[in-house]
Amino acid sequence: MNQGDSMKIGRRRFLQMAAMVITVGGFLEACSDEPTANTANPTTTSAGRSDTIPAVRSGTVPMPTSTPTAPEKPEDIAGNFLKAWEEQRYEDMYALLSVSARGFIERDKFVARYTNIAAEATLSNLQTKLGSAKPPATPNDPYGFNFTANFKTIRAGDFTQQNTLRLVQDNNRWRIDWQPTNIFSGLATGNLVRMIPLNPTRGTISDRSLQPLAKAGVYYTVFVVPGKIDNEQQLLDTLSQSLTMDKNVIKDLYKNGQPDWRMDIKRLPGSTPQATLNTLQAIKGVGIAETEDRVYPAATTAAQTLGYLSAVNAEELKTLAAKGYREDDQIGRAGVEAWAEELLAGDKGGKLTIITPDGGISEKLAEKASVDGSNLVLNLDLTIQKNAERILGDKMGSIVVLDVNDGSTLALACNPRYDPNGFILGLSGSQFKALNDDPRHPFQNRPVTGLLPPGSTFKVITMAAALERLGMKPDDRFTCTGHWTGLGEQFAKDCYLKTGHGNITLYQGLVQSCDVVFYELGKKLDETDPLLLPAVTKGFGLGSSTGLVGLTDAPGQVPDPQWKKDNLQQAWVRGDAVNLGIGQGYLLVTPLHMAALYAAIGNGGQIPVPRLVARSEKGANPQTYAAKVKQKLPISSANLDIIRRALADVTISGTGAQAFAGSRIRVAGKTGTAESGKETPHAWFCCYAPADKPKYAVVIALEEAGFGNEKAAPLARQLIDTLTF
């Protein structure tokens, strides 16, 4: 559409505007020059009697007289009117109107008109200044005042108008003889104020190699003009077949339209074959409009990480209007689209105009150009992301890949997923409900908000606490019969290996993931100090946000005596520490927590802050999100080296050996199987590779999938085989 001053707004759009304004307060009717009610006679009461005071009869006591008040000055009335306008006290403004003006516009419509114009203009501030006066030539003439109004608008910028107020006397009081031109000098009766939005192009989101993940793209909107339909049955048959829509649904979309109205039926993606478009355009009464909007080229890939867009609703507009948003504007709803809304959205512009009843522009009041949004470059590697999602397949869970040294978030894969393009094409209510009500929660970004007990992948922390705080040595020995009664037979626990591991060292306890060893460690740590193991756990980065740059992650949960008292109103018992020792009980982490933790083990003890966003680009001044360290692991280099050697042996002779047999890359990692509260446990595998010079940290978390060594470790092997070293 041509956006010049000669632009014509279509009849349908104008009538829609008019209908909207009438609904919210009689906006159009307020423009009329015809009175909406008879002008009342100020000298007559409601009963029709004279309002004059009867004369005092001779011989009666004289009535007391009151002190006369000073007559109101016209400049005070004019000033009060303008001050009330500045402060949006529209009812107070109306109280200063003349009788004839009140006959011209009712109070509710007056208030609605000023309210609607302020909203349409995105008015953020108004300053007025009363100017020179034009005194009346005779007592019956009006009093005039010039005034200046300085308008500040969010979308169209600032502008100034010179205008005039006309005051007349009502019962010897000066009152404003109001007209619509008192708002804007060019706002003649019947005209409307219209903000023509000048929308910026939303910034592109790209992966680390600048492959677009979200960008501007082409869509085709199929519409029907009811008055141009020649053969309705043919139209319905063709549209139904081409658009895969029910005929009754199609007809319902256009049947209430005026003959010359454009009634939108369905939006099609830019990839729609030209042959399909040609078939549709050949039908009389059908048209196709090409539009530009957000497109996600990789469809479901990284959907939860990228997020989606949808229109601002009326409730949100109460706060977003101050930023220039309108009810038909789109906003980021999840993922990076929401996290970086201000960067991506840019600065909205607009052209504030006065339009005539036929839709033509009679005056341009102000105009401000839009400023396109910043482009975002993610650390996400599209190739690694796609491979991770392919390997994950239809399993419910997550895969995380981090750069061990700088925290670059190379992949955040999860399943199930959704296609964010659906929100741009238009999801039906039933389609959205199906997604929202899906018990598998496809909108959840599992890698960063999915909370699970980590199971045996946590044992590295328990071992670290034993080495550091209890002074234990890697060759300290334990006896595992497959059954543990350290808290008494009534609280007995079993090892996953029912036959037991026999006489086993602390070092081999981690390699073989012996539960009995870690039951005993949890007990000993709690005997020393109930806060000891929880404190070391927090020192490994659990129980708080990872600091992820680009998304909001879940902090997780690390139980301790105070936590249990506050949240469950129960006392801490030794069994809580025993459960914590094997990564169970009340402990909850995200896959991202574990990726950052294992990255820290791999890089020598520095927990990196995961960085999803690498930089934002706008002009010559890009903003870079530099690598940061969250905290240092609370363990000595010597003890950390013991754990690193044990993790490397896990994939050679331990619980991960079968999955990594014959691997070209030596991997250091840990299997985990965590109780899910259901019959099938969660499966984990956390690792870094290569073991001797780590580059990647990889975490696999499969919900209700089985044992970690059988289900998760093989997927880690598959993914690592695709990585470049």
CSV table of C-alpha atoms in Angstrom, one decimal, residues 223-566:
chain,number,residue,atom,x,y,z
A,223,PHE,CA,-8.9,-14.0,0.2
A,224,VAL,CA,-12.5,-13.8,-1.2
A,225,VAL,CA,-14.3,-10.7,-2.4
A,226,PRO,CA,-18.0,-11.8,-2.0
A,227,GLY,CA,-19.4,-9.4,-4.7
A,228,LYS,CA,-17.1,-10.9,-7.4
A,229,ILE,CA,-18.0,-14.5,-6.9
A,230,ASP,CA,-19.3,-16.0,-10.2
A,231,ASN,CA,-19.8,-19.7,-9.4
A,232,GLU,CA,-19.8,-20.2,-5.6
A,233,GLN,CA,-19.9,-24.0,-5.8
A,234,GLN,CA,-16.8,-24.1,-8.0
A,235,LEU,CA,-15.1,-21.6,-5.7
A,236,LEU,CA,-15.9,-23.7,-2.6
A,237,ASP,CA,-14.8,-26.9,-4.3
A,238,THR,CA,-11.5,-25.6,-5.5
A,239,LEU,CA,-10.7,-23.8,-2.3
A,240,SER,CA,-11.6,-26.8,-0.2
A,241,GLN,CA,-9.4,-29.1,-2.2
A,242,SER,CA,-6.4,-26.7,-2.6
A,243,LEU,CA,-6.4,-25.4,1.0
A,244,THR,CA,-7.5,-28.6,2.7
A,245,MET,CA,-10.4,-26.8,4.4
A,246,ASP,CA,-14.0,-27.7,5.0
A,247,LYS,CA,-16.4,-25.9,2.7
A,248,ASN,CA,-18.6,-24.7,5.5
A,249,VAL,CA,-15.6,-23.2,7.3
A,250,ILE,CA,-14.6,-21.4,4.1
A,251,LYS,CA,-18.1,-20.0,3.5
A,252,ASP,CA,-18.4,-18.9,7.2
A,253,LEU,CA,-15.2,-16.8,6.7
A,254,TYR,CA,-16.7,-14.6,3.9
A,255,LYS,CA,-20.5,-14.8,4.1
A,256,ASN,CA,-20.9,-11.8,6.3
A,257,GLY,CA,-18.6,-9.5,4.2
A,258,GLN,CA,-19.9,-6.6,2.2
A,259,PRO,CA,-19.7,-7.2,-1.6
A,260,ASP,CA,-16.5,-5.2,-2.0
A,261,TRP,CA,-14.7,-6.4,1.1
A,262,ARG,CA,-11.6,-8.5,1.2
A,263,MET,CA,-12.3,-11.5,3.4
A,264,ASP,CA,-9.2,-13.5,4.3
A,265,ILE,CA,-9.5,-17.3,4.1
A,266,LYS,CA,-6.1,-18.8,4.7
A,267,ARG,CA,-2.4,-17.9,4.8
A,268,LEU,CA,0.0,-20.0,2.7
A,269,PRO,CA,3.8,-20.3,3.1
A,270,GLY,CA,6.2,-18.8,0.6
A,271,SER,CA,7.1,-22.3,-0.6
A,272,THR,CA,3.6,-22.8,-2.0
A,273,PRO,CA,4.0,-24.1,-5.6
A,274,GLN,CA,3.2,-21.5,-8.3
A,275,ALA,CA,0.8,-23.9,-9.9
A,276,THR,CA,-1.3,-23.9,-6.8
A,277,LEU,CA,-1.4,-20.1,-6.7
A,278,ASN,CA,-2.3,-20.0,-10.4
A,279,THR,CA,-5.2,-22.4,-9.8
A,280,LEU,CA,-6.6,-20.3,-6.9
A,281,GLN,CA,-6.2,-17.0,-8.8
A,282,ALA,CA,-8.1,-18.3,-11.7
A,283,ILE,CA,-11.3,-18.5,-9.6
A,284,LYS,CA,-13.5,-15.5,-9.9
A,285,GLY,CA,-13.9,-13.8,-6.5
A,286,VAL,CA,-10.6,-15.2,-5.2
A,287,GLY,CA,-7.4,-13.2,-4.8
A,288,ILE,CA,-4.0,-13.7,-3.4
A,289,ALA,CA,-2.0,-11.0,-1.5
A,290,GLU,CA,1.7,-11.4,-1.0
A,291,THR,CA,2.9,-10.3,2.5
A,292,GLU,CA,6.1,-10.3,4.5
A,293,ASP,CA,6.3,-11.9,7.9
A,294,ARG,CA,8.5,-14.0,10.2
A,295,VAL,CA,9.6,-17.3,8.8
A,296,TYR,CA,11.6,-20.1,10.4
A,297,PRO,CA,13.5,-21.9,7.6
A,298,ALA,CA,14.5,-24.9,9.7
A,299,ALA,CA,10.8,-25.5,10.8
A,300,THR,CA,10.8,-27.5,14.0
A,301,THR,CA,14.6,-27.4,14.5
A,302,ALA,CA,15.5,-25.7,17.8
A,303,ALA,CA,11.9,-24.6,18.0
A,304,GLN,CA,11.8,-24.2,21.8
A,305,THR,CA,15.1,-22.4,21.8
A,306,LEU,CA,14.0,-19.9,19.1
A,307,GLY,CA,10.4,-19.5,20.4
A,308,TYR,CA,7.6,-18.0,18.4
A,309,LEU,CA,5.6,-14.8,17.7
A,310,SER,CA,1.9,-14.0,18.3
A,311,ALA,CA,-0.2,-10.9,18.4
A,312,VAL,CA,-0.3,-8.6,21.5
A,313,ASN,CA,-3.6,-9.0,23.4
A,314,ALA,CA,-5.7,-6.3,25.1
A,315,GLU,CA,-4.4,-7.1,28.6
A,316,GLU,CA,-0.8,-6.9,27.5
A,317,LEU,CA,-1.4,-3.7,25.7
A,318,LYS,CA,-2.0,-2.0,29.1
A,319,THR,CA,1.8,-2.1,29.6
A,320,LEU,CA,3.1,-2.5,26.1
A,321,ALA,CA,1.3,0.5,24.7
A,322,ALA,CA,3.9,2.7,26.4
A,323,LYS,CA,6.5,1.0,24.1
A,324,GLY,CA,4.5,1.8,21.0
A,325,TYR,CA,2.8,-1.6,20.6
A,326,ARG,CA,-0.6,-1.9,19.0
A,327,GLU,CA,-3.1,-4.7,19.4
A,328,ASP,CA,-2.2,-6.1,16.0
A,329,ASP,CA,1.6,-6.1,16.6
A,330,GLN,CA,3.5,-9.3,17.2
A,331,ILE,CA,5.7,-10.1,20.1
A,332,GLY,CA,8.1,-12.8,21.1
A,333,ARG,CA,6.3,-15.4,23.2
A,334,ALA,CA,9.1,-17.9,24.1
A,335,GLY,CA,12.7,-18.7,23.6
A,336,VAL,CA,15.2,-16.2,22.2
A,337,GLU,CA,12.3,-14.4,20.5
A,338,ALA,CA,11.0,-13.4,23.9
A,339,TRP,CA,14.4,-13.0,25.7
A,340,ALA,CA,15.6,-10.6,23.0
A,341,GLU,CA,12.3,-8.9,22.2
A,342,GLU,CA,13.6,-5.3,22.6
A,343,LEU,CA,16.8,-6.0,20.5
A,344,LEU,CA,14.9,-7.9,17.7
A,345,ALA,CA,11.8,-5.7,17.5
A,346,GLY,CA,13.6,-2.5,16.7
A,347,ASP,CA,12.0,0.9,17.1
A,348,LYS,CA,8.4,1.3,15.8
A,349,GLY,CA,7.6,4.3,13.7
A,350,GLY,CA,4.3,5.7,12.4
A,351,LYS,CA,2.5,8.5,10.5
A,352,LEU,CA,-0.1,10.3,12.5
A,353,THR,CA,-2.8,11.6,10.1
A,354,ILE,CA,-6.3,13.0,9.9
A,355,ILE,CA,-8.5,11.1,7.5
A,356,THR,CA,-11.7,12.0,5.8
A,357,PRO,CA,-14.9,9.8,5.8
A,358,ASP,CA,-13.9,8.3,2.5
A,359,GLY,CA,-10.5,7.2,3.8
A,360,GLY,CA,-8.3,9.9,2.3
A,361,ILE,CA,-5.6,11.7,4.2
A,362,SER,CA,-6.5,15.3,4.8
A,363,GLU,CA,-3.5,16.2,7.0
A,364,LYS,CA,-0.3,14.5,8.2
A,365,LEU,CA,0.3,15.6,11.8
A,366,ALA,CA,3.7,13.9,12.4
A,367,GLU,CA,5.8,11.1,11.1
A,368,LYS,CA,8.7,9.1,12.5
A,369,ALA,CA,10.6,6.4,10.6
A,370,SER,CA,11.0,3.0,12.0
A,371,VAL,CA,14.4,1.5,12.9
A,372,ASP,CA,15.0,-2.1,12.1
A,373,GLY,CA,15.8,-4.6,14.9
A,374,SER,CA,19.2,-5.9,15.7
A,375,ASN,CA,20.3,-9.2,14.2
A,376,LEU,CA,21.3,-11.9,16.7
A,377,VAL,CA,24.0,-14.5,16.1
A,378,LEU,CA,23.7,-17.6,18.3
A,379,ASN,CA,26.5,-20.0,19.3
A,380,LEU,CA,24.1,-22.7,18.2
A,381,ASP,CA,25.6,-24.9,15.5
A,382,LEU,CA,22.8,-25.8,13.1
A,383,THR,CA,24.5,-29.0,11.9
A,384,ILE,CA,25.1,-30.3,15.5
A,385,GLN,CA,21.6,-29.2,16.4
A,386,LYS,CA,20.0,-31.2,13.6
A,387,ASN,CA,22.2,-34.2,14.3
A,388,ALA,CA,21.2,-34.1,17.9
A,389,GLU,CA,17.5,-33.9,17.1
A,390,ARG,CA,17.8,-36.7,14.5
A,391,ILE,CA,19.5,-39.0,17.0
A,392,LEU,CA,17.0,-38.1,19.7
A,393,GLY,CA,14.2,-39.1,17.3
A,394,ASP,CA,10.8,-39.6,18.9
A,395,LYS,CA,12.2,-40.2,22.4
A,396,MET,CA,11.1,-37.7,25.0
A,397,GLY,CA,14.1,-35.9,26.4
A,398,SER,CA,17.0,-33.6,25.8
A,399,ILE,CA,20.5,-33.4,24.3
A,400,VAL,CA,22.9,-30.6,25.2
A,401,VAL,CA,26.2,-29.9,23.6
A,402,LEU,CA,28.5,-27.2,25.1
A,403,ASP,CA,32.0,-26.0,24.3
A,404,VAL,CA,33.9,-27.1,27.3
A,405,ASN,CA,36.1,-24.1,27.5
A,406,ASP,CA,34.0,-21.0,26.7
A,407,GLY,CA,30.5,-22.3,27.4
A,408,SER,CA,29.2,-21.8,23.8
A,409,THR,CA,25.9,-23.6,23.6
A,410,LEU,CA,26.2,-25.6,20.4
A,411,ALA,CA,23.0,-27.6,20.7
A,412,LEU,CA,19.9,-27.6,22.8
A,413,ALA,CA,17.8,-30.4,21.4
A,414,CYS,CA,14.5,-31.7,22.8
A,415,ASN,CA,11.5,-33.7,21.9
A,416,PRO,CA,8.6,-33.3,21.3
A,417,ARG,CA,8.8,-30.1,19.3
A,418,TYR,CA,6.5,-27.8,17.4
A,419,ASP,CA,6.7,-25.7,14.2
A,420,PRO,CA,6.9,-22.0,15.1
A,421,ASN,CA,5.8,-21.2,11.5
A,422,GLY,CA,2.3,-22.5,12.5
A,423,PHE,CA,1.8,-19.3,14.6
A,424,ILE,CA,2.5,-17.1,11.6
A,425,LEU,CA,0.4,-19.2,9.2
A,426,GLY,CA,-2.4,-19.2,11.8
A,427,LEU,CA,-3.2,-21.9,14.3
A,428,SER,CA,-6.8,-22.7,14.9
A,429,GLY,CA,-8.1,-22.7,18.4
A,430,SER,CA,-8.2,-26.5,18.4
A,431,GLN,CA,-4.7,-26.8,17.0
A,432,PHE,CA,-3.3,-24.6,19.8
A,433,LYS,CA,-5.3,-26.4,22.4
A,434,ALA,CA,-3.9,-29.8,21.2
A,435,LEU,CA,-0.4,-28.5,21.6
A,436,ASN,CA,-1.0,-26.8,24.9
A,437,ASP,CA,-2.8,-29.8,26.4
A,438,ASP,CA,-0.3,-32.4,25.2
A,439,PRO,CA,0.9,-34.2,28.3
A,440,ARG,CA,4.4,-34.4,26.8
A,441,HIS,CA,4.6,-30.6,26.9
A,442,PRO,CA,6.0,-29.7,23.5
A,443,PHE,CA,6.3,-26.0,24.4
A,444,GLN,CA,8.8,-26.8,27.2
A,445,ASN,CA,12.4,-26.2,26.5
A,446,ARG,CA,13.5,-29.4,28.3
A,447,PRO,CA,17.3,-28.8,28.2
A,448,VAL,CA,17.0,-25.6,30.2
A,449,THR,CA,13.8,-25.9,32.2
A,450,GLY,CA,13.2,-29.7,32.5
A,451,LEU,CA,13.9,-30.7,36.1
A,452,LEU,CA,14.9,-34.3,36.8
A,453,PRO,CA,16.9,-36.1,39.4
A,454,PRO,CA,20.4,-36.8,37.9
A,455,GLY,CA,20.8,-40.3,39.3
A,456,SER,CA,24.3,-41.7,39.2
A,457,THR,CA,25.7,-38.9,37.0
A,458,PHE,CA,25.7,-37.0,40.4
A,459,LYS,CA,28.1,-39.4,42.0
A,460,VAL,CA,31.1,-37.3,40.9
A,461,ILE,CA,30.0,-34.6,43.4
A,462,THR,CA,29.6,-37.2,46.2
A,463,MET,CA,33.1,-38.5,45.4
A,464,ALA,CA,34.5,-35.0,45.3
A,465,ALA,CA,33.0,-34.3,48.8
A,466,ALA,CA,34.5,-37.5,50.2
A,467,LEU,CA,37.9,-36.8,48.8
A,468,GLU,CA,38.0,-33.1,49.8
A,469,ARG,CA,36.0,-33.1,53.1
A,470,LEU,CA,36.5,-36.6,54.5
A,471,GLY,CA,40.1,-37.0,53.4
A,472,MET,CA,39.3,-40.3,51.7
A,473,LYS,CA,41.6,-41.8,49.1
A,474,PRO,CA,40.8,-43.4,45.8
A,475,ASP,CA,41.9,-46.8,47.0
A,476,ASP,CA,39.8,-46.8,50.1
A,477,ARG,CA,37.7,-50.0,50.1
A,478,PHE,CA,34.1,-50.9,50.6
A,479,THR,CA,32.1,-54.1,50.5
A,480,CYS,CA,29.1,-54.4,48.3
A,481,THR,CA,26.9,-57.5,48.6
A,482,GLY,CA,24.1,-55.9,46.6
A,483,HIS,CA,22.3,-55.1,49.8
A,484,TRP,CA,23.0,-52.2,52.2
A,485,THR,CA,21.7,-51.8,55.7
A,486,GLY,CA,23.7,-48.9,56.9
A,487,LEU,CA,20.6,-47.2,58.3
A,488,GLY,CA,19.2,-50.5,59.7
A,489,GLU,CA,17.3,-53.3,58.0
A,490,GLN,CA,14.1,-51.3,58.1
A,491,PHE,CA,15.8,-48.7,55.8
A,492,ALA,CA,17.7,-51.2,53.7
A,493,LYS,CA,18.6,-50.3,50.1
A,494,ASP,CA,19.8,-52.4,47.1
A,495,CYS,CA,22.6,-51.8,44.6
A,496,TYR,CA,21.5,-51.9,41.0
A,497,LEU,CA,23.8,-55.0,40.7
A,498,LYS,CA,21.9,-57.4,42.8
A,499,THR,CA,24.8,-59.8,43.1
A,500,GLY,CA,27.0,-57.0,44.4
A,501,HIS,CA,30.4,-55.7,43.4
A,502,GLY,CA,32.2,-57.4,46.3
A,503,ASN,CA,35.3,-55.7,47.7
A,504,ILE,CA,35.6,-52.5,45.7
A,505,THR,CA,37.6,-49.3,45.9
A,506,LEU,CA,36.3,-45.7,45.9
A,507,TYR,CA,37.8,-45.2,42.5
A,508,GLN,CA,36.2,-48.3,41.1
A,509,GLY,CA,33.0,-47.4,42.8
A,510,LEU,CA,32.6,-44.5,40.5
A,511,VAL,CA,33.8,-46.4,37.4
A,512,GLN,CA,31.3,-49.3,38.1
A,513,SER,CA,28.7,-46.9,39.6
A,514,CYS,CA,28.3,-49.0,42.8
A,515,ASP,CA,25.3,-47.7,44.7
A,516,VAL,CA,26.5,-49.2,48.0
A,517,VAL,CA,29.7,-47.2,47.9
A,518,PHE,CA,27.7,-44.0,47.5
A,519,TYR,CA,25.1,-44.9,50.1
A,520,GLU,CA,28.0,-45.2,52.5
A,521,LEU,CA,29.5,-41.9,51.4
A,522,GLY,CA,26.2,-40.1,51.8
A,523,LYS,CA,25.9,-41.5,55.3
A,524,LYS,CA,29.5,-40.6,56.4
A,525,LEU,CA,29.2,-37.0,55.0
A,526,ASP,CA,25.9,-36.5,56.9
A,527,GLU,CA,27.5,-37.8,60.1
A,528,THR,CA,30.3,-35.3,59.7
A,529,ASP,CA,27.9,-32.4,58.9
A,530,PRO,CA,24.4,-32.5,57.4
A,531,LEU,CA,25.2,-29.3,55.4
A,532,LEU,CA,28.4,-30.7,53.9
A,533,LEU,CA,27.1,-32.6,50.9
A,534,PRO,CA,24.5,-29.9,50.0
A,535,ALA,CA,27.1,-27.2,50.2
A,536,VAL,CA,29.5,-29.1,47.9
A,537,THR,CA,26.6,-29.7,45.6
A,538,LYS,CA,25.9,-26.0,45.3
A,539,GLY,CA,29.6,-25.5,44.8
A,540,PHE,CA,29.3,-27.6,41.7
A,541,GLY,CA,26.7,-25.1,40.3
A,542,LEU,CA,23.5,-26.9,41.1
A,543,GLY,CA,20.5,-25.3,42.8
A,544,SER,CA,20.9,-22.0,41.0
A,545,SER,CA,20.7,-20.6,37.5
A,546,THR,CA,23.6,-21.4,35.2
A,547,GLY,CA,23.6,-17.8,34.1
A,548,LEU,CA,22.6,-18.9,30.6
A,549,VAL,CA,22.8,-16.0,28.1
A,550,GLY,CA,19.8,-16.1,25.7
A,551,LEU,CA,17.1,-17.9,27.7
A,552,THR,CA,15.8,-18.1,31.2
A,553,ASP,CA,16.7,-21.4,32.8
A,554,ALA,CA,15.4,-23.2,35.9
A,555,PRO,CA,17.5,-23.0,39.0
A,556,GLY,CA,16.9,-26.5,40.1
A,557,GLN,CA,16.7,-27.7,43.7
A,558,VAL,CA,19.3,-28.8,46.2
A,559,PRO,CA,17.8,-30.1,49.4
A,560,ASP,CA,19.3,-29.4,52.8
A,561,PRO,CA,17.9,-29.3,56.4
A,562,GLN,CA,16.6,-25.8,56.1
A,563,TRP,CA,15.0,-26.4,52.7
A,564,LYS,CA,13.2,-29.5,54.0
A,565,LYS,CA,11.9,-27.6,57.1
A,566,ASP,CA,10.7,-24.6,55.0
